[in-house]
């Protein structure tokens, strides 16, 4: 509109007013907040203000913007004093009163603090299960809590660091308005690939599941045989056509893919692509810095348990120590990566190492740690504590490593999952990973 590139000036204005909403949420010691708080939302919740006969035009605008943007904000649980069970979005997937499965008249709890245990450092599992049911209750009890009596934090859900930005707010409002799916940016990247147009079109059709497989045709043509015409054994689905069919299998084998990738059980195409990247990546470990101890760590989640491992090596690539462990919870993989990072730092401190180079193949965790801007999420809080702990080292670097550079830690993690154990090794590491360690040292 007007040549400025705005699709909707009304929504852009809402996003601009969202800055004021964010300012009121974060800066509670300002005169503006104290005046508006006393008059319009004395309980401190800007998203649910009091009804007034003649509110000011400025406040009406801010309140309307807060209402439209409320679904984009979420709460991180601290002491639970500020989060209303019935009204606020908190935890995962925006938990609110709509998630309660029993008769709401039987639920007397108003704030999340009533769902915490007596010491306020964990969840009251019995009460949570009674309100939300066993399945959802178990997931809620796995939600991490800000300890030491820290206050609840309100953050912007559509930014990985929880900080409100005008651009992300406007984009989110536009997506809500015109109903575009979450893969819009992915499709934009596809069309910018420097390759043949027919390959871009094929990727687009593949992602939208509109390729004419027999299974797809049978869904709208009665009596059509959906069996694969090449092997005649299974339905011709997309994943079968691309990977599981014996004919496709032979083509991929001829192309150089090994059986670990071809025989894996993948429900989604994106998981298979991830596996392909992992196996085909043949770049070796980077050169070691003299006097620096390099620690690689890795994680995995299996059967509601999260496993982690770390491998510490010297400048020649030989093992100085290893550790494995697990958490008896079904938690997000990024939180497990964070715990593995914490354990790696504890391990280095226990050995009194001064120069430490930490490596992980979790790019999002590395980017969060090295980012200097404010991070209001649970991960951001814990990474801030880790930064304080790392000050004890003379040199501390946390960087991203290719998956192929993390094979020793990955193999050790798989070993820990098989043995279901927590162990600490020095130079006497399991023979299961000896070949990988030796190969890394040679290369």
CSV table of C-alpha atoms in Angstrom, one decimal:
chain,number,residue,atom,x,y,z
A,1,UNK,CA,0.0,0.0,0.0
A,2,UNK,CA,1.3,3.4,-0.9
A,3,UNK,CA,4.5,1.9,-2.3
A,4,UNK,CA,5.9,1.2,1.2
A,5,UNK,CA,5.4,-2.5,1.0
A,6,UNK,CA,2.7,-2.7,3.8
A,7,UNK,CA,0.1,-5.3,3.1
A,8,UNK,CA,-2.2,-4.1,5.9
A,9,UNK,CA,-1.7,-0.7,7.6
A,10,UNK,CA,-4.2,-1.6,10.4
A,11,UNK,CA,-2.2,-4.7,11.4
A,12,UNK,CA,1.0,-2.7,11.1
A,13,UNK,CA,-0.5,-0.2,13.5
A,14,UNK,CA,-1.4,-3.0,15.9
A,15,UNK,CA,2.2,-4.2,15.8
A,16,UNK,CA,3.4,-0.7,16.5
A,17,UNK,CA,1.1,-0.5,19.5
A,18,UNK,CA,2.5,-3.9,20.6
A,19,UNK,CA,5.7,-2.1,21.4
A,20,UNK,CA,3.8,-0.2,24.1
A,21,UNK,CA,2.3,-3.4,25.4
A,22,UNK,CA,5.8,-5.0,25.6
A,23,UNK,CA,7.1,-1.9,27.3
A,24,UNK,CA,4.4,-2.1,30.0
A,25,UNK,CA,5.1,-5.8,30.5
A,26,UNK,CA,8.9,-5.4,30.9
A,27,UNK,CA,9.3,-1.9,32.5
A,28,UNK,CA,7.1,-1.9,35.6
A,29,UNK,CA,9.2,0.7,37.4
A,30,UNK,CA,8.2,3.5,34.9
A,31,UNK,CA,5.8,6.3,35.7
A,32,UNK,CA,3.7,5.3,32.7
A,33,UNK,CA,3.2,1.8,34.0
A,34,UNK,CA,2.3,2.9,37.5
A,35,UNK,CA,-0.3,5.3,36.2
A,36,UNK,CA,-2.0,2.9,33.8
A,37,UNK,CA,-1.7,0.0,36.2
A,38,UNK,CA,-3.4,1.9,39.0
A,39,UNK,CA,-6.3,2.9,36.7
A,40,UNK,CA,-6.9,0.2,34.2
A,41,UNK,CA,-5.3,-3.1,35.4
A,42,UNK,CA,-4.6,-3.0,39.1
A,43,UNK,CA,-4.0,-6.8,39.2
A,44,UNK,CA,-0.9,-6.4,36.9
A,45,UNK,CA,-2.3,-8.3,33.9
A,46,UNK,CA,-2.5,-6.0,30.9
A,47,UNK,CA,-4.3,-8.6,28.8
A,48,UNK,CA,-7.3,-8.6,31.1
A,49,UNK,CA,-8.0,-4.9,32.1
A,50,UNK,CA,-10.9,-3.6,34.1
A,51,UNK,CA,-14.0,-2.3,32.3
A,52,UNK,CA,-14.1,1.5,32.4
A,53,UNK,CA,-16.9,3.9,31.4
A,54,UNK,CA,-14.7,6.5,29.7
A,55,UNK,CA,-11.2,5.2,29.1
A,56,UNK,CA,-8.7,7.4,27.3
A,57,UNK,CA,-8.2,7.0,23.6
A,58,UNK,CA,-4.5,6.1,24.1
A,59,UNK,CA,-5.4,3.3,26.6
A,60,UNK,CA,-8.2,2.0,24.3
A,61,UNK,CA,-5.7,1.6,21.5
A,62,UNK,CA,-3.1,-0.1,23.7
A,63,UNK,CA,-5.8,-2.4,25.2
A,64,UNK,CA,-7.1,-3.4,21.8
A,65,UNK,CA,-3.6,-4.2,20.6
A,66,UNK,CA,-2.9,-6.3,23.7
A,67,UNK,CA,-6.1,-8.2,23.0
A,68,UNK,CA,-5.1,-9.0,19.4
A,69,UNK,CA,-1.6,-9.9,20.4
A,70,UNK,CA,-2.4,-11.9,23.5
A,71,UNK,CA,-2.2,-15.3,21.8
A,72,UNK,CA,1.4,-14.5,20.8
A,73,UNK,CA,2.6,-14.1,24.4
A,74,UNK,CA,3.5,-17.0,26.7
A,75,UNK,CA,4.6,-17.3,30.3
A,76,UNK,CA,7.6,-19.1,31.7
A,77,UNK,CA,6.8,-20.6,35.1
A,78,UNK,CA,8.8,-19.2,38.1
A,79,UNK,CA,7.0,-18.9,41.4
A,80,UNK,CA,3.6,-19.1,39.7
A,81,UNK,CA,2.2,-16.0,41.4
A,82,UNK,CA,1.5,-14.1,38.2
A,83,UNK,CA,0.1,-16.9,35.9
A,84,UNK,CA,-3.6,-17.5,35.9
A,85,UNK,CA,-4.6,-21.1,35.1
A,86,UNK,CA,-7.8,-20.0,33.4
A,87,UNK,CA,-6.7,-17.1,31.4
A,88,UNK,CA,-3.0,-17.0,30.6
A,89,UNK,CA,-1.0,-19.0,28.0
A,90,UNK,CA,1.8,-20.9,29.8
A,91,UNK,CA,3.8,-24.0,29.5
A,92,UNK,CA,3.7,-25.6,26.1
A,93,UNK,CA,1.2,-25.1,23.3
A,94,UNK,CA,-0.4,-22.3,25.2
A,95,UNK,CA,-2.0,-24.1,28.1
A,96,UNK,CA,-5.1,-22.3,29.4
A,97,UNK,CA,-8.4,-23.0,31.0
A,98,UNK,CA,-9.6,-24.8,27.9
A,99,UNK,CA,-7.0,-27.5,28.6
A,100,UNK,CA,-8.7,-28.5,31.9
A,101,UNK,CA,-10.4,-31.9,31.4
A,102,UNK,CA,-12.6,-32.1,34.5
A,103,UNK,CA,-15.6,-30.1,35.6
A,104,UNK,CA,-14.2,-26.6,36.0
A,105,UNK,CA,-16.4,-25.9,39.0
A,106,UNK,CA,-14.3,-28.5,40.9
A,107,UNK,CA,-11.1,-26.6,40.2
A,108,UNK,CA,-10.5,-24.0,42.9
A,109,UNK,CA,-6.9,-23.2,41.9
A,110,UNK,CA,-6.5,-19.7,40.3
A,111,UNK,CA,-2.8,-19.3,39.9
A,112,UNK,CA,-0.1,-21.8,38.8
A,113,UNK,CA,1.6,-21.5,42.2
A,114,UNK,CA,-1.1,-23.8,43.5
A,115,UNK,CA,0.0,-26.5,41.1
A,116,UNK,CA,3.6,-26.5,42.6
A,117,UNK,CA,4.8,-28.6,45.5
A,118,UNK,CA,5.4,-27.3,49.0
A,119,UNK,CA,9.0,-26.4,48.4
A,120,UNK,CA,8.0,-24.6,45.1
A,121,UNK,CA,10.8,-26.3,43.2
A,122,UNK,CA,8.6,-28.8,41.3
A,123,UNK,CA,5.1,-29.8,40.4
A,124,UNK,CA,2.4,-31.4,42.6
A,125,UNK,CA,2.0,-34.4,40.3
A,126,UNK,CA,-1.2,-35.7,41.9
A,127,UNK,CA,-3.1,-32.4,41.6
A,128,UNK,CA,-1.8,-31.7,38.1
A,129,UNK,CA,-2.9,-35.2,36.9
A,130,UNK,CA,-6.3,-34.7,38.6
A,131,UNK,CA,-6.9,-31.5,36.7
A,132,UNK,CA,-5.4,-32.2,33.3
A,133,UNK,CA,-5.5,-36.0,33.1
A,134,UNK,CA,-2.6,-38.4,33.1
A,135,UNK,CA,-1.4,-37.8,29.5
A,136,UNK,CA,-1.3,-34.0,29.6
A,137,UNK,CA,-0.4,-34.0,33.3
A,138,UNK,CA,2.8,-35.9,32.7
A,139,UNK,CA,3.8,-33.4,30.0
A,140,UNK,CA,3.1,-30.5,32.4
A,141,UNK,CA,5.2,-32.1,35.2
A,142,UNK,CA,8.1,-32.1,32.7
A,143,UNK,CA,7.9,-28.4,32.1
A,144,UNK,CA,11.0,-26.8,33.7
A,145,UNK,CA,10.6,-24.1,36.4
A,146,UNK,CA,12.7,-21.1,37.2
A,147,UNK,CA,14.1,-21.9,40.6
A,148,UNK,CA,15.2,-19.8,43.6
A,149,UNK,CA,11.8,-18.0,43.8
A,150,UNK,CA,12.3,-16.1,40.5
A,151,UNK,CA,9.2,-14.3,39.2
A,152,UNK,CA,7.2,-15.6,36.2
A,153,UNK,CA,8.4,-14.2,32.9
A,154,UNK,CA,6.2,-13.1,30.0
A,155,UNK,CA,7.8,-13.5,26.6
A,156,UNK,CA,7.0,-13.2,22.9
A,157,UNK,CA,6.3,-16.7,21.6
A,158,UNK,CA,7.2,-16.0,18.0
A,159,UNK,CA,10.8,-15.0,18.6
A,160,UNK,CA,13.3,-17.8,19.6
A,161,UNK,CA,14.7,-15.6,22.4
A,162,UNK,CA,11.3,-14.4,23.7
A,163,UNK,CA,11.8,-10.7,22.8
A,164,UNK,CA,9.1,-8.8,21.1
A,165,UNK,CA,10.0,-7.3,17.7
A,166,UNK,CA,7.8,-5.3,15.4
A,167,UNK,CA,8.8,-7.4,12.4
A,168,UNK,CA,7.8,-10.7,14.0
A,169,UNK,CA,4.6,-9.3,15.3
A,170,UNK,CA,3.5,-7.9,12.0
A,171,UNK,CA,4.4,-11.1,10.2
A,172,UNK,CA,2.5,-13.2,12.7
A,173,UNK,CA,-0.6,-10.9,12.3
A,174,UNK,CA,-0.4,-11.1,8.6
A,175,UNK,CA,-0.2,-14.9,8.7
A,176,UNK,CA,-3.2,-15.0,10.9
A,177,UNK,CA,-5.1,-12.7,8.6
A,178,UNK,CA,-4.4,-14.4,5.3
A,179,UNK,CA,-4.0,-18.0,6.7
A,180,UNK,CA,-0.6,-18.9,5.3
A,181,UNK,CA,0.9,-22.1,6.6
A,182,UNK,CA,4.1,-22.4,8.7
A,183,UNK,CA,6.2,-23.5,5.7
A,184,UNK,CA,5.9,-20.3,3.7
A,185,UNK,CA,9.6,-19.3,4.2
A,186,UNK,CA,10.7,-22.8,3.2
A,187,UNK,CA,8.8,-22.6,-0.1
A,188,UNK,CA,10.4,-19.2,-0.8
A,189,UNK,CA,13.9,-20.8,-0.4
A,190,UNK,CA,13.0,-23.6,-2.8
A,191,UNK,CA,12.2,-21.1,-5.6
A,192,UNK,CA,15.6,-19.4,-5.0
A,193,UNK,CA,17.7,-22.6,-5.5
A,194,UNK,CA,20.2,-22.3,-8.3
A,195,UNK,CA,19.1,-25.5,-10.1
A,196,UNK,CA,16.8,-26.6,-12.9
A,197,UNK,CA,13.3,-25.3,-12.6
A,198,UNK,CA,11.8,-28.8,-12.8
A,199,UNK,CA,13.7,-29.8,-9.6
A,200,UNK,CA,12.2,-26.8,-7.7
A,201,UNK,CA,8.8,-27.8,-9.0
A,202,UNK,CA,9.3,-31.4,-7.9
A,203,UNK,CA,10.4,-30.3,-4.4
A,204,UNK,CA,7.3,-28.1,-4.1
A,205,UNK,CA,5.0,-30.9,-5.2
A,206,UNK,CA,6.8,-33.4,-2.9
A,207,UNK,CA,6.4,-31.1,0.1
A,208,UNK,CA,2.7,-30.5,-0.6
A,209,UNK,CA,2.1,-34.3,-1.1
A,210,UNK,CA,0.6,-33.7,-4.5
A,211,UNK,CA,2.7,-36.1,-6.5
A,212,UNK,CA,0.5,-38.7,-8.3
A,213,UNK,CA,1.4,-41.8,-6.3
A,214,UNK,CA,-1.0,-44.7,-6.5
A,215,UNK,CA,-2.1,-44.2,-2.9
A,216,UNK,CA,-3.0,-40.6,-3.7
A,217,UNK,CA,-5.0,-41.6,-6.8
A,218,UNK,CA,-6.8,-44.4,-4.9
A,219,UNK,CA,-8.0,-41.8,-2.4
A,220,UNK,CA,-10.3,-40.2,-5.0
A,221,UNK,CA,-10.8,-43.1,-7.5
A,222,UNK,CA,-12.9,-45.9,-6.3
A,223,UNK,CA,-11.4,-49.4,-6.8
A,224,UNK,CA,-8.0,-48.2,-7.9
A,225,UNK,CA,-5.1,-50.5,-7.0
A,226,UNK,CA,-2.7,-48.6,-4.8
A,227,UNK,CA,0.0,-51.3,-4.9
A,228,UNK,CA,3.5,-50.2,-6.0
A,229,UNK,CA,3.8,-51.1,-9.8
A,230,UNK,CA,7.6,-51.7,-9.4
A,231,UNK,CA,7.7,-54.1,-6.4
A,232,UNK,CA,4.1,-55.1,-6.2
A,233,UNK,CA,4.4,-55.6,-2.4
A,234,UNK,CA,3.3,-52.4,-0.6
A,235,UNK,CA,1.3,-49.3,-1.1
A,236,UNK,CA,2.9,-46.7,-3.3
A,237,UNK,CA,3.3,-43.9,-0.8
A,238,UNK,CA,5.8,-41.0,-1.2
A,239,UNK,CA,8.3,-42.4,1.3
A,240,UNK,CA,8.0,-45.9,-0.3
A,241,UNK,CA,8.5,-44.4,-3.8
A,242,UNK,CA,11.6,-42.4,-2.8
A,243,UNK,CA,13.3,-44.8,-0.4
A,244,UNK,CA,11.6,-48.1,0.6
A,245,UNK,CA,10.8,-49.6,-2.8
A,246,UNK,CA,13.5,-52.2,-3.7
A,247,UNK,CA,14.0,-50.5,-7.1
A,248,UNK,CA,14.5,-47.1,-5.4
A,249,UNK,CA,16.7,-48.8,-2.9
A,250,UNK,CA,19.0,-50.1,-5.6
A,251,UNK,CA,19.3,-46.7,-7.2
A,252,UNK,CA,20.2,-45.0,-3.9
A,253,UNK,CA,22.7,-47.8,-3.2
A,254,UNK,CA,24.3,-47.2,-6.6
A,255,UNK,CA,24.5,-43.5,-5.7
A,256,UNK,CA,26.6,-44.3,-2.6
A,257,UNK,CA,24.2,-44.4,0.3
A,258,UNK,CA,24.8,-47.0,2.9
A,259,UNK,CA,22.4,-49.4,4.6
A,260,UNK,CA,22.2,-47.4,7.8
A,261,UNK,CA,20.3,-44.7,6.0
A,262,UNK,CA,18.4,-46.9,3.6
A,263,UNK,CA,17.1,-49.4,6.3
A,264,UNK,CA,16.1,-46.7,8.8
A,265,UNK,CA,12.5,-46.4,9.8
A,266,UNK,CA,11.4,-42.8,8.9
A,267,UNK,CA,7.8,-41.6,9.2
A,268,UNK,CA,8.5,-38.2,7.7
A,269,UNK,CA,10.5,-37.3,4.6
A,270,UNK,CA,12.3,-34.5,6.5
A,271,UNK,CA,13.6,-37.1,9.1
A,272,UNK,CA,15.1,-39.1,6.2
A,273,UNK,CA,16.8,-36.0,4.8
A,274,UNK,CA,18.2,-35.2,8.2
A,275,UNK,CA,19.7,-38.7,8.3
A,276,UNK,CA,21.1,-38.3,4.9
A,277,UNK,CA,22.9,-35.1,5.8
A,278,UNK,CA,24.3,-36.8,8.9
A,279,UNK,CA,25.7,-39.8,7.0
A,280,UNK,CA,26.9,-38.0,3.9
A,281,UNK,CA,28.8,-35.3,5.8
A,282,UNK,CA,32.4,-36.6,5.8
A,283,UNK,CA,34.2,-33.5,7.1
A,284,UNK,CA,36.7,-34.5,9.8
A,285,UNK,CA,37.3,-32.8,13.2
A,286,UNK,CA,38.9,-29.4,13.0
A,287,UNK,CA,42.6,-29.0,14.1
A,288,UNK,CA,43.1,-28.9,17.8
A,289,UNK,CA,44.5,-25.8,19.5
A,290,UNK,CA,47.6,-26.7,21.5
A,291,UNK,CA,46.9,-26.9,25.2
A,292,UNK,CA,43.1,-26.8,24.7
A,293,UNK,CA,40.8,-29.6,25.8
A,294,UNK,CA,38.0,-30.2,23.3
A,295,UNK,CA,34.7,-31.7,24.7
A,296,UNK,CA,32.0,-33.0,22.3
A,297,UNK,CA,28.6,-33.9,23.7
A,298,UNK,CA,25.5,-35.4,22.2
A,299,UNK,CA,22.0,-36.4,23.3
A,300,UNK,CA,19.1,-38.7,22.4
A,301,UNK,CA,15.5,-39.3,23.6
A,302,UNK,CA,14.1,-42.8,23.8
A,303,UNK,CA,11.1,-44.3,25.6
A,304,UNK,CA,10.5,-41.3,27.8
A,305,UNK,CA,14.2,-41.1,28.8
A,306,UNK,CA,16.7,-38.5,27.7
A,307,UNK,CA,20.3,-39.7,27.4
A,308,UNK,CA,23.5,-37.6,27.1
A,309,UNK,CA,27.2,-38.3,26.7
A,310,UNK,CA,30.4,-36.3,26.5
A,311,UNK,CA,33.9,-37.0,25.2
A,312,UNK,CA,36.9,-35.0,26.2
A,313,UNK,CA,40.1,-35.2,24.1
A,314,UNK,CA,43.5,-33.5,24.1
A,315,UNK,CA,45.3,-31.8,21.2
A,316,UNK,CA,46.3,-35.1,19.6
A,317,UNK,CA,42.7,-36.3,19.6
A,318,UNK,CA,43.0,-39.0,22.3
A,319,UNK,CA,40.5,-39.4,25.0
A,320,UNK,CA,41.1,-37.9,28.4
A,321,UNK,CA,37.7,-38.6,29.9
A,322,UNK,CA,34.0,-39.5,29.1
A,323,UNK,CA,30.7,-39.4,30.9
A,324,UNK,CA,27.2,-40.8,30.2
A,325,UNK,CA,23.9,-40.2,31.9
A,326,UNK,CA,20.2,-40.0,31.5
A,327,UNK,CA,17.2,-38.1,32.7
A,328,UNK,CA,14.1,-40.1,33.6
A,329,UNK,CA,11.8,-37.6,31.8
A,330,UNK,CA,10.2,-37.0,28.5
A,331,UNK,CA,11.7,-33.6,27.8
A,332,UNK,CA,12.4,-31.5,24.8
A,333,UNK,CA,15.7,-32.4,23.1
A,334,UNK,CA,17.0,-28.8,23.4
A,335,UNK,CA,16.7,-29.0,27.2
A,336,UNK,CA,18.6,-32.3,27.1
A,337,UNK,CA,21.3,-30.7,25.0
A,338,UNK,CA,21.5,-27.9,27.6
A,339,UNK,CA,21.9,-30.4,30.5
A,340,UNK,CA,24.7,-32.1,28.5
A,341,UNK,CA,26.4,-28.8,28.2
A,342,UNK,CA,26.1,-28.2,31.9
A,343,UNK,CA,27.5,-31.6,32.7
A,344,UNK,CA,30.4,-30.9,30.3
A,345,UNK,CA,31.3,-27.8,32.1
A,346,UNK,CA,31.1,-29.5,35.5
A,347,UNK,CA,33.3,-32.3,34.1
A,348,UNK,CA,35.9,-29.8,32.9
A,349,UNK,CA,35.9,-28.0,36.2
A,350,UNK,CA,36.4,-31.2,38.2
A,351,UNK,CA,39.5,-31.9,36.1
A,352,UNK,CA,40.8,-28.4,36.6
A,353,UNK,CA,41.2,-27.8,32.9
A,354,UNK,CA,41.8,-24.1,32.1
A,355,UNK,CA,41.4,-24.0,28.3
A,356,UNK,CA,38.2,-25.6,27.1
A,357,UNK,CA,36.7,-25.8,23.6
A,358,UNK,CA,33.1,-27.1,23.8
A,359,UNK,CA,31.4,-28.5,20.6
A,360,UNK,CA,27.9,-29.5,19.8
A,361,UNK,CA,25.9,-30.3,16.7
A,362,UNK,CA,22.9,-28.4,18.1
A,363,UNK,CA,23.1,-25.2,16.1
A,364,UNK,CA,20.2,-23.5,18.0
A,365,UNK,CA,21.9,-24.0,21.4
A,366,UNK,CA,25.2,-22.6,20.1
A,367,UNK,CA,23.5,-19.6,18.6
A,368,UNK,CA,21.6,-18.9,21.8
A,369,UNK,CA,24.7,-19.1,23.9
A,370,UNK,CA,26.9,-16.8,21.7
A,371,UNK,CA,24.1,-14.3,21.1
A,372,UNK,CA,24.7,-11.1,23.1
A,373,UNK,CA,21.1,-9.8,23.1
A,374,UNK,CA,18.6,-10.4,25.8
A,375,UNK,CA,16.9,-13.9,26.0
A,376,UNK,CA,13.8,-14.1,28.2
A,377,UNK,CA,13.1,-17.8,27.7
A,378,UNK,CA,13.8,-20.7,30.1
A,379,UNK,CA,16.8,-21.7,27.9
A,380,UNK,CA,18.1,-18.1,28.0
A,381,UNK,CA,18.0,-18.0,31.8
A,382,UNK,CA,19.9,-21.2,32.2
A,383,UNK,CA,22.4,-20.3,29.5
A,384,UNK,CA,23.0,-17.1,31.5
A,385,UNK,CA,23.9,-19.2,34.5
A,386,UNK,CA,26.2,-21.3,32.4
A,387,UNK,CA,28.0,-18.2,31.2
A,388,UNK,CA,28.7,-17.2,34.8
A,389,UNK,CA,30.2,-20.7,35.4
A,390,UNK,CA,32.4,-20.6,32.4
A,391,UNK,CA,34.2,-17.5,33.7
A,392,UNK,CA,36.4,-19.8,35.8
A,393,UNK,CA,38.2,-20.9,32.6
A,394,UNK,CA,41.1,-19.0,31.1
A,395,UNK,CA,39.7,-19.7,27.7
A,396,UNK,CA,36.2,-21.0,26.9
A,397,UNK,CA,34.7,-21.4,23.4
A,398,UNK,CA,31.4,-23.0,22.5
A,399,UNK,CA,31.0,-23.6,18.8
A,400,UNK,CA,29.0,-25.7,16.4
A,401,UNK,CA,30.4,-28.9,15.0
A,402,UNK,CA,29.2,-31.0,12.1
A,403,UNK,CA,27.5,-34.3,13.0
A,404,UNK,CA,30.4,-36.2,11.5
A,405,UNK,CA,32.7,-34.5,13.9
A,406,UNK,CA,30.5,-35.6,16.8
A,407,UNK,CA,30.5,-39.4,16.0
A,408,UNK,CA,32.3,-40.4,19.2
A,409,UNK,CA,29.9,-38.7,21.5
A,410,UNK,CA,27.0,-40.0,19.4
A,411,UNK,CA,28.2,-43.6,19.6
A,412,UNK,CA,28.8,-43.3,23.3
A,413,UNK,CA,25.2,-41.9,23.7
A,414,UNK,CA,23.8,-44.9,21.9
A,415,UNK,CA,25.9,-47.2,24.1
A,416,UNK,CA,24.5,-45.5,27.2
A,417,UNK,CA,21.0,-45.9,25.9
A,418,UNK,CA,21.6,-49.6,25.3
A,419,UNK,CA,23.1,-50.2,28.7
A,420,UNK,CA,20.7,-47.7,30.4
A,421,UNK,CA,23.5,-46.5,32.7
A,422,UNK,CA,25.3,-43.4,34.1
A,423,UNK,CA,29.0,-43.8,34.1
A,424,UNK,CA,32.2,-41.8,34.2
A,425,UNK,CA,35.4,-42.9,32.4
A,426,UNK,CA,38.9,-41.7,32.2
A,427,UNK,CA,41.1,-43.1,29.5
A,428,UNK,CA,39.5,-46.5,29.8
A,429,UNK,CA,36.6,-45.8,27.5
A,430,UNK,CA,34.3,-48.5,26.1
A,431,UNK,CA,35.7,-50.6,23.3
A,432,UNK,CA,32.4,-49.9,21.5
A,433,UNK,CA,33.7,-46.5,20.4
A,434,UNK,CA,37.4,-47.3,20.1
A,435,UNK,CA,37.4,-47.5,16.3
A,436,UNK,CA,35.7,-44.0,16.0
A,437,UNK,CA,38.2,-42.5,18.5
A,438,UNK,CA,41.2,-43.9,16.7
A,439,UNK,CA,39.9,-42.8,13.3
A,440,UNK,CA,39.3,-39.2,14.6
A,441,UNK,CA,42.8,-39.2,16.0
A,442,UNK,CA,44.4,-40.4,12.7
A,443,UNK,CA,42.5,-37.9,10.6
